[in-house]
Amino acid sequence: MSGTSSPPGADVPGVQADSEPRWPTEWLRGVLELCVLGILTEGPAHGYALAVRLEGAGLGAVKGGTLYPLLTRLETDGLVTSSWQAGTGGPGRKVFVLTETGSTEALRRTARWAQFTERTRRLLPVPDADPADLCLPSFLEQR
Amino acid sequence: MTKISKLSARPLMDPWRDAFVLRLRLLDTRGAVIGDALAQVDSHCAETGEKPDAAFGDPDEYARTVAAALPATARVVPPSPWNTAALAAGTMLGVLGVLSGTAALADGSPGTLSWGSLASLACMVAVAATLPAALEQLIERRWPLTVAITAALAVCAALPALWRHEALRAPGTVLLGCGAVLLLATWLPPLAGRLRPDRIVDPRSGLEPFTVPPWIRWVGWLPATVLVAAILLIALLPTPH
């Protein structure tokens, strides 16, 4: 943490400026892909639903310019597949589904992330804040 | 917003989408993949009510980010400069042969090719072979490069008049025949399948997401039409003596 150049609350590209809490770019860069994989373990979702879910989890409003290239990368890596579904009263939506490899990878990365955060936490002073405010992604807390 | 977003005074869709599509094209992205990325932008904007520049930022940067995330199969293999040069050389030498042969037959004398014509042809082949690689620069630095290309073409046009020494003499039928064979050999393979247009298609509708002006579809026929018109003019108009 001492090496972090921008404190929580700094402007983060791809995340709305008025959303709270705002996280440093490098933190989000590390965890966003894992969070998307985590949400997709719950079932298929389209891009906007993923963005809403991420914001609801307290990660801030993730812009389309950040989210869709990430999904494309996951698809390129064979972790998700996508298909267009007709919209009701609107344009169609591209729905993303986790592949078998993606499910395995989500669990593997989740375990690694848990290990990583646990080790990181050992190095850090205990914050005065309520642990509930640590804002770990909900799917990590469930596991 | 980037320079390429200002490319067209009358955008096909809107400046943001045009710039996004153009950059993906310049990055050799397949038409179907561009259509998919564009549909994703449209879908997201319809859901959120955001404008593309608010949701995705600069179209040029976003296109580069998308292209970097795509697999290799999402890209078309651009023709090598050697292939482009061969295509240009075959076409221009063929046209030169056909026109010189026609002129010789109309005149009733042997056909000739000057060193100036051949040098002009070599110069035009060099310009044509450079164009695909310089396309991005041409779009972003339109005026300096347009002036440079125009100057190069002006030199090409002037060379036959400046350097009239005879390089080759042959019967008109031979020049015409060789030119026609060269044109066919150059263009039949691509026309047989390699030049299928890589259209941008919206995956939701299967249609192009923009209306292409009707005249664009006829542009491809322009060179052949000009060649036929030139042959007819040379053959039918009386030769000045």
XYZ file of C-alpha atoms in Angstrom:
384
model
C 0.000 0.000 0.000
C 2.843 2.357 0.747
C 3.870 2.121 -2.915
C 0.455 3.196 -4.150
C 0.765 6.541 -5.864
C -2.902 7.532 -5.938
C -4.989 7.311 -2.805
C -8.524 5.886 -2.702
C -10.750 8.554 -4.088
C -8.377 9.499 -6.890
C -9.822 9.771 -10.380
C -9.890 6.433 -12.105
C -10.233 6.186 -15.892
C -13.264 4.103 -16.830
C -14.971 4.759 -13.509
C -17.450 7.569 -13.009
C -16.057 10.489 -11.099
C -19.100 10.900 -8.866
C -19.332 7.271 -7.767
C -18.304 6.264 -4.260
C -16.129 4.644 -3.247
C -13.580 5.293 -5.957
C -10.664 2.934 -6.133
C -7.186 3.457 -7.556
C -6.812 2.334 -11.151
C -4.196 -0.295 -10.397
C -6.405 -1.974 -7.785
C -9.328 -2.188 -10.197
C -7.089 -3.385 -13.008
C -6.039 -6.299 -10.853
C -9.454 -7.325 -9.654
C -11.975 -6.355 -12.351
C -11.433 -9.408 -14.547
C -11.776 -11.711 -11.559
C -14.945 -9.936 -10.436
C -16.501 -10.324 -13.909
C -15.605 -14.017 -13.925
C -17.089 -14.255 -10.440
C -20.382 -12.677 -11.468
C -20.567 -14.968 -14.492
C -20.235 -18.041 -12.233
C -23.740 -17.115 -11.081
C -25.101 -17.364 -14.636
C -25.100 -15.731 -18.069
C -25.187 -11.946 -18.124
C -25.050 -9.145 -20.668
C -22.600 -6.273 -20.476
C -24.909 -3.720 -18.914
C -26.046 -6.184 -16.226
C -22.392 -6.833 -15.381
C -21.743 -3.095 -15.086
C -24.776 -2.665 -12.807
C -23.680 -5.589 -10.667
C -20.130 -4.253 -10.330
C -21.420 -0.844 -9.341
C -23.854 -2.422 -6.902
C -20.954 -4.304 -5.314
C -19.263 -0.980 -4.615
C -16.589 -1.041 -7.281
C -17.864 2.130 -8.915
C -19.488 2.635 -12.312
C -17.352 0.729 -14.800
C -17.482 2.368 -18.211
C -18.285 0.448 -21.389
C -14.846 1.353 -22.692
C -13.307 -0.637 -19.852
C -15.790 -3.484 -19.557
C -16.280 -4.640 -23.165
C -12.596 -4.971 -24.112
C -12.186 -7.001 -20.902
C -15.038 -9.294 -21.980
C -13.501 -9.554 -25.456
C -10.198 -10.570 -23.854
C -11.949 -13.228 -21.768
C -13.627 -14.522 -24.915
C -10.323 -14.545 -26.796
C -8.812 -16.564 -23.932
C -11.669 -19.068 -24.172
C -13.024 -18.279 -20.708
C -16.400 -16.993 -21.914
C -18.541 -17.350 -25.001
C -21.082 -14.854 -26.230
C -24.215 -14.742 -28.336
C -26.681 -12.063 -29.362
C -30.176 -12.322 -27.965
C -33.132 -10.358 -29.232
C -34.123 -7.512 -26.925
C -37.679 -6.883 -25.813
C -38.649 -3.514 -27.173
C -35.017 -2.530 -27.695
C -31.879 -3.574 -29.514
C -30.473 -7.053 -28.951
C -28.044 -7.766 -26.161
C -24.829 -9.706 -26.245
C -24.996 -12.301 -23.501
C -21.815 -13.739 -22.003
C -21.595 -17.268 -20.615
C -18.728 -18.806 -18.719
C -17.141 -21.814 -20.437
C -16.048 -24.897 -18.532
C -12.463 -23.595 -18.677
C -13.752 -20.233 -17.477
C -15.504 -21.803 -14.462
C -12.353 -23.669 -13.477
C -10.277 -20.542 -14.005
C -12.689 -18.402 -11.939
C -12.388 -20.787 -8.997
C -8.617 -21.037 -9.360
C -8.167 -17.259 -9.529
C -10.599 -16.736 -6.644
C -8.532 -19.048 -4.437
C -5.323 -17.303 -5.507
C -6.845 -13.882 -4.898
C -8.027 -14.917 -1.434
C -4.501 -16.130 -0.676
C -3.045 -12.893 -1.994
C -5.361 -10.602 -0.025
C -4.831 -12.649 3.121
C -1.052 -12.295 2.819
C -1.348 -8.617 1.971
C -3.548 -8.022 4.982
C -0.938 -9.571 7.271
C 1.435 -6.773 6.289
C -1.027 -3.974 6.822
C -2.052 -2.193 10.004
C -5.602 -2.972 11.115
C -7.805 -0.113 9.930
C -10.150 1.599 12.345
C -12.950 1.260 9.861
C -15.701 -1.326 10.167
C -14.560 -4.510 8.319
C -17.848 -4.380 6.387
C -16.550 -1.236 4.717
C -13.616 -3.117 3.202
C -15.878 -3.679 0.178
C -14.618 -7.093 -0.855
C -16.587 -8.255 -3.881
C -19.635 -10.084 -2.632
C -18.883 -13.322 -4.444
C -15.503 -13.537 -2.697
C -17.174 -13.125 0.656
C -19.632 -15.892 -0.161
C -16.860 -18.433 -0.789
C -11.696 13.691 -30.761
C -9.183 12.340 -33.244
C -8.455 13.602 -36.729
C -9.961 10.522 -38.340
C -13.324 11.387 -36.809
C -13.313 14.476 -38.997
C -12.625 12.497 -42.136
C -16.015 12.854 -43.698
C -18.083 15.999 -43.912
C -21.132 13.768 -44.317
C -20.664 10.861 -41.878
C -22.157 7.472 -42.738
C -23.415 7.055 -39.157
C -22.065 9.769 -36.841
C -18.503 11.076 -36.382
C -17.791 8.826 -33.356
C -19.004 5.599 -35.011
C -17.353 6.467 -38.338
C -14.005 7.068 -36.612
C -14.353 3.846 -34.593
C -15.098 1.774 -37.689
C -12.356 3.410 -39.741
C -9.707 2.789 -37.080
C -10.747 -0.867 -36.739
C -10.525 -1.192 -40.532
C -7.059 0.346 -40.498
C -6.116 -2.215 -37.860
C -7.128 -4.969 -40.334
C -10.162 -6.089 -38.324
C -12.671 -8.297 -40.149
C -15.973 -6.687 -41.167
C -18.077 -9.101 -39.101
C -15.996 -8.363 -36.000
C -16.336 -4.606 -36.560
C -20.103 -5.055 -36.894
C -20.161 -6.963 -33.605
C -18.142 -4.298 -31.763
C -20.340 -1.567 -33.197
C -23.515 -3.417 -32.182
C -22.099 -3.710 -28.673
C -21.596 0.067 -28.561
C -25.157 0.639 -29.818
C -26.619 -1.868 -27.377
C -24.767 -0.361 -24.401
C -25.731 3.196 -25.360
C -29.379 2.180 -25.794
C -29.403 0.545 -22.342
C -27.631 3.324 -20.476
C -28.769 6.338 -22.472
C -25.120 7.412 -22.688
C -23.468 8.881 -25.758
C -20.651 6.756 -27.238
C -17.960 9.276 -26.335
C -19.159 9.380 -22.711
C -19.291 5.579 -22.371
C -16.313 4.564 -24.491
C -14.111 7.660 -24.679
C -12.123 8.561 -27.766
C -13.204 6.348 -30.716
C -9.649 5.946 -31.935
C -8.329 4.832 -28.544
C -11.305 2.562 -27.931
C -10.865 0.902 -31.344
C -7.206 0.239 -30.528
C -8.166 -1.275 -27.152
C -10.798 -3.494 -28.780
C -8.401 -4.592 -31.531
C -5.719 -5.456 -28.967
C -8.186 -7.731 -27.148
C -9.237 -9.636 -30.272
C -7.842 -12.996 -31.380
C -5.644 -13.248 -34.472
C -8.579 -14.789 -36.375
C -10.450 -11.490 -36.087
C -7.954 -9.851 -38.427
C -7.596 -10.053 -42.161
C -4.134 -10.619 -43.531
C -3.216 -7.428 -45.405
C -1.696 -7.919 -48.865
C 2.081 -7.697 -48.892
C 3.621 -4.692 -50.694
C 5.057 -7.177 -53.223
C 1.580 -8.501 -54.047
C 0.278 -4.958 -54.427
C 3.251 -4.065 -56.627
C 2.697 -7.172 -58.791
C -0.993 -6.336 -59.160
C -0.227 -2.712 -60.052
C 2.567 -3.687 -62.473
C 0.434 -6.321 -64.220
C -2.478 -3.912 -64.533
C -0.499 -0.943 -65.797
C 1.702 -2.927 -68.174
C -1.424 -4.685 -69.474
C -3.229 -1.380 -70.007
C -0.156 0.086 -71.704
C 0.055 -2.942 -74.023
C -3.649 -2.871 -74.873
C -3.704 0.881 -75.570
C -0.427 0.901 -77.545
C -1.534 -2.168 -79.510
C -4.921 -0.614 -80.295
C -3.273 2.654 -81.372
C -0.834 0.736 -83.612
C -3.614 -1.277 -85.228
C -5.716 1.846 -85.792
C -2.681 3.591 -87.292
C -1.596 0.607 -89.383
C 1.973 0.871 -88.148
C 4.078 -1.140 -85.653
C 3.470 -0.374 -82.012
C 6.175 1.192 -79.881
C 6.803 1.714 -76.186
C 9.087 4.536 -75.098
C 11.498 4.510 -72.182
C 9.427 7.370 -70.760
C 6.278 5.192 -70.753
C 8.116 2.361 -69.007
C 9.682 4.735 -66.443
C 6.269 6.300 -65.848
C 4.837 2.829 -65.315
C 7.571 1.949 -62.811
C 6.906 5.196 -60.952
C 3.151 4.524 -60.793
C 3.743 0.970 -59.576
C 5.936 2.351 -56.781
C 3.205 4.836 -55.772
C 0.513 2.133 -55.862
C 2.621 -0.307 -53.823
C 3.266 2.340 -51.171
C -0.357 3.469 -50.853
C -1.771 0.639 -48.651
C 1.050 1.039 -46.125
C 0.682 4.820 -46.180
C -3.123 4.794 -45.910
C -3.171 5.638 -42.204
C -0.694 8.481 -42.705
C -2.689 9.630 -45.713
C -5.815 9.946 -43.580
C -4.114 11.689 -40.695
C -1.855 13.991 -42.746
C -4.095 14.403 -45.703
C -2.780 17.567 -47.325
C 1.025 17.054 -47.301
C 0.687 13.490 -48.548
C -1.964 14.343 -51.131
C 0.393 16.999 -52.522
C 3.308 14.488 -52.536
C 1.254 11.809 -54.323
C -0.122 14.336 -56.827
C 3.419 15.522 -57.544
C 4.589 11.909 -58.062
C 1.673 11.258 -60.433
C 2.406 14.487 -62.326
C 5.984 13.255 -62.855
C 4.550 9.929 -64.064
C 2.324 11.749 -66.544
C 5.168 13.945 -67.807
C 7.772 11.172 -68.273
C 6.439 9.745 -71.587
C 6.494 13.205 -73.134
C 9.952 14.016 -71.764
C 11.674 10.728 -72.650
C 10.504 9.579 -76.062
C 13.373 7.195 -76.920
C 11.992 3.953 -78.259
C 12.426 1.015 -75.895
C 10.355 -1.621 -77.703
C 8.852 -2.092 -81.145
C 6.363 -4.836 -81.928
C 3.342 -5.469 -84.162
C 0.093 -3.994 -82.818
C -1.523 -7.431 -82.521
C 1.362 -8.670 -80.353
C 1.165 -5.662 -78.024
C -2.629 -5.890 -77.837
C -2.550 -9.665 -77.262
C 0.206 -9.496 -74.630
C -1.565 -6.629 -72.839
C -4.893 -8.471 -72.789
C -3.287 -11.708 -71.531
C -1.423 -9.796 -68.830
C -4.613 -8.055 -67.688
C -6.516 -11.344 -67.545
C -3.675 -13.128 -65.739
C -3.464 -10.295 -63.215
C -7.173 -9.906 -62.501
C -8.781 -13.314 -63.017
C -7.443 -14.903 -59.789
C -8.581 -12.042 -57.525
C -11.917 -11.730 -59.285
C -12.404 -15.487 -58.931
C -12.726 -15.151 -55.182
C -9.993 -13.279 -53.424
C -11.635 -9.869 -53.794
C -14.917 -10.609 -52.033
C -15.888 -7.501 -50.073
C -15.454 -7.865 -46.326
C -18.692 -6.147 -45.382
C -19.471 -4.752 -41.946
C -22.591 -6.534 -40.792
C -24.709 -5.958 -37.685
C -24.992 -9.420 -36.042
C -28.514 -8.581 -34.850
C -30.013 -7.791 -38.235
C -27.538 -9.292 -40.693
C -27.535 -5.924 -42.482
C -24.977 -3.182 -42.894
C -25.370 -0.671 -40.044
C -25.208 2.261 -42.440
C -26.497 3.204 -45.857
C -23.760 3.164 -48.456
C -24.308 5.794 -51.192
C -25.381 3.905 -54.358
C -22.562 5.383 -56.475
C -19.950 3.682 -54.260
C -21.040 0.265 -55.534
C -20.221 1.356 -59.102
C -16.771 2.759 -58.315
C -15.194 -0.679 -58.791
C -16.285 -0.672 -62.437
C -14.715 2.720 -63.145
C -11.196 1.560 -64.215
C -12.574 -1.087 -66.598
C -15.061 1.439 -68.029
C -12.306 4.025 -68.570
C -10.115 1.388 -70.287
C -12.896 0.311 -72.657
C -13.711 3.975 -73.407
C -10.031 4.686 -74.142
C -9.794 1.660 -76.478
C -12.926 2.769 -78.339
C -11.681 6.348 -78.630
C -8.284 5.234 -79.975
C -9.835 2.738 -82.381
C -12.611 4.944 -83.682
C -11.098 8.415 -83.779
C -8.948 9.214 -86.817
C -5.204 9.142 -86.037
C -3.525 12.566 -86.446
C -0.564 12.583 -88.870
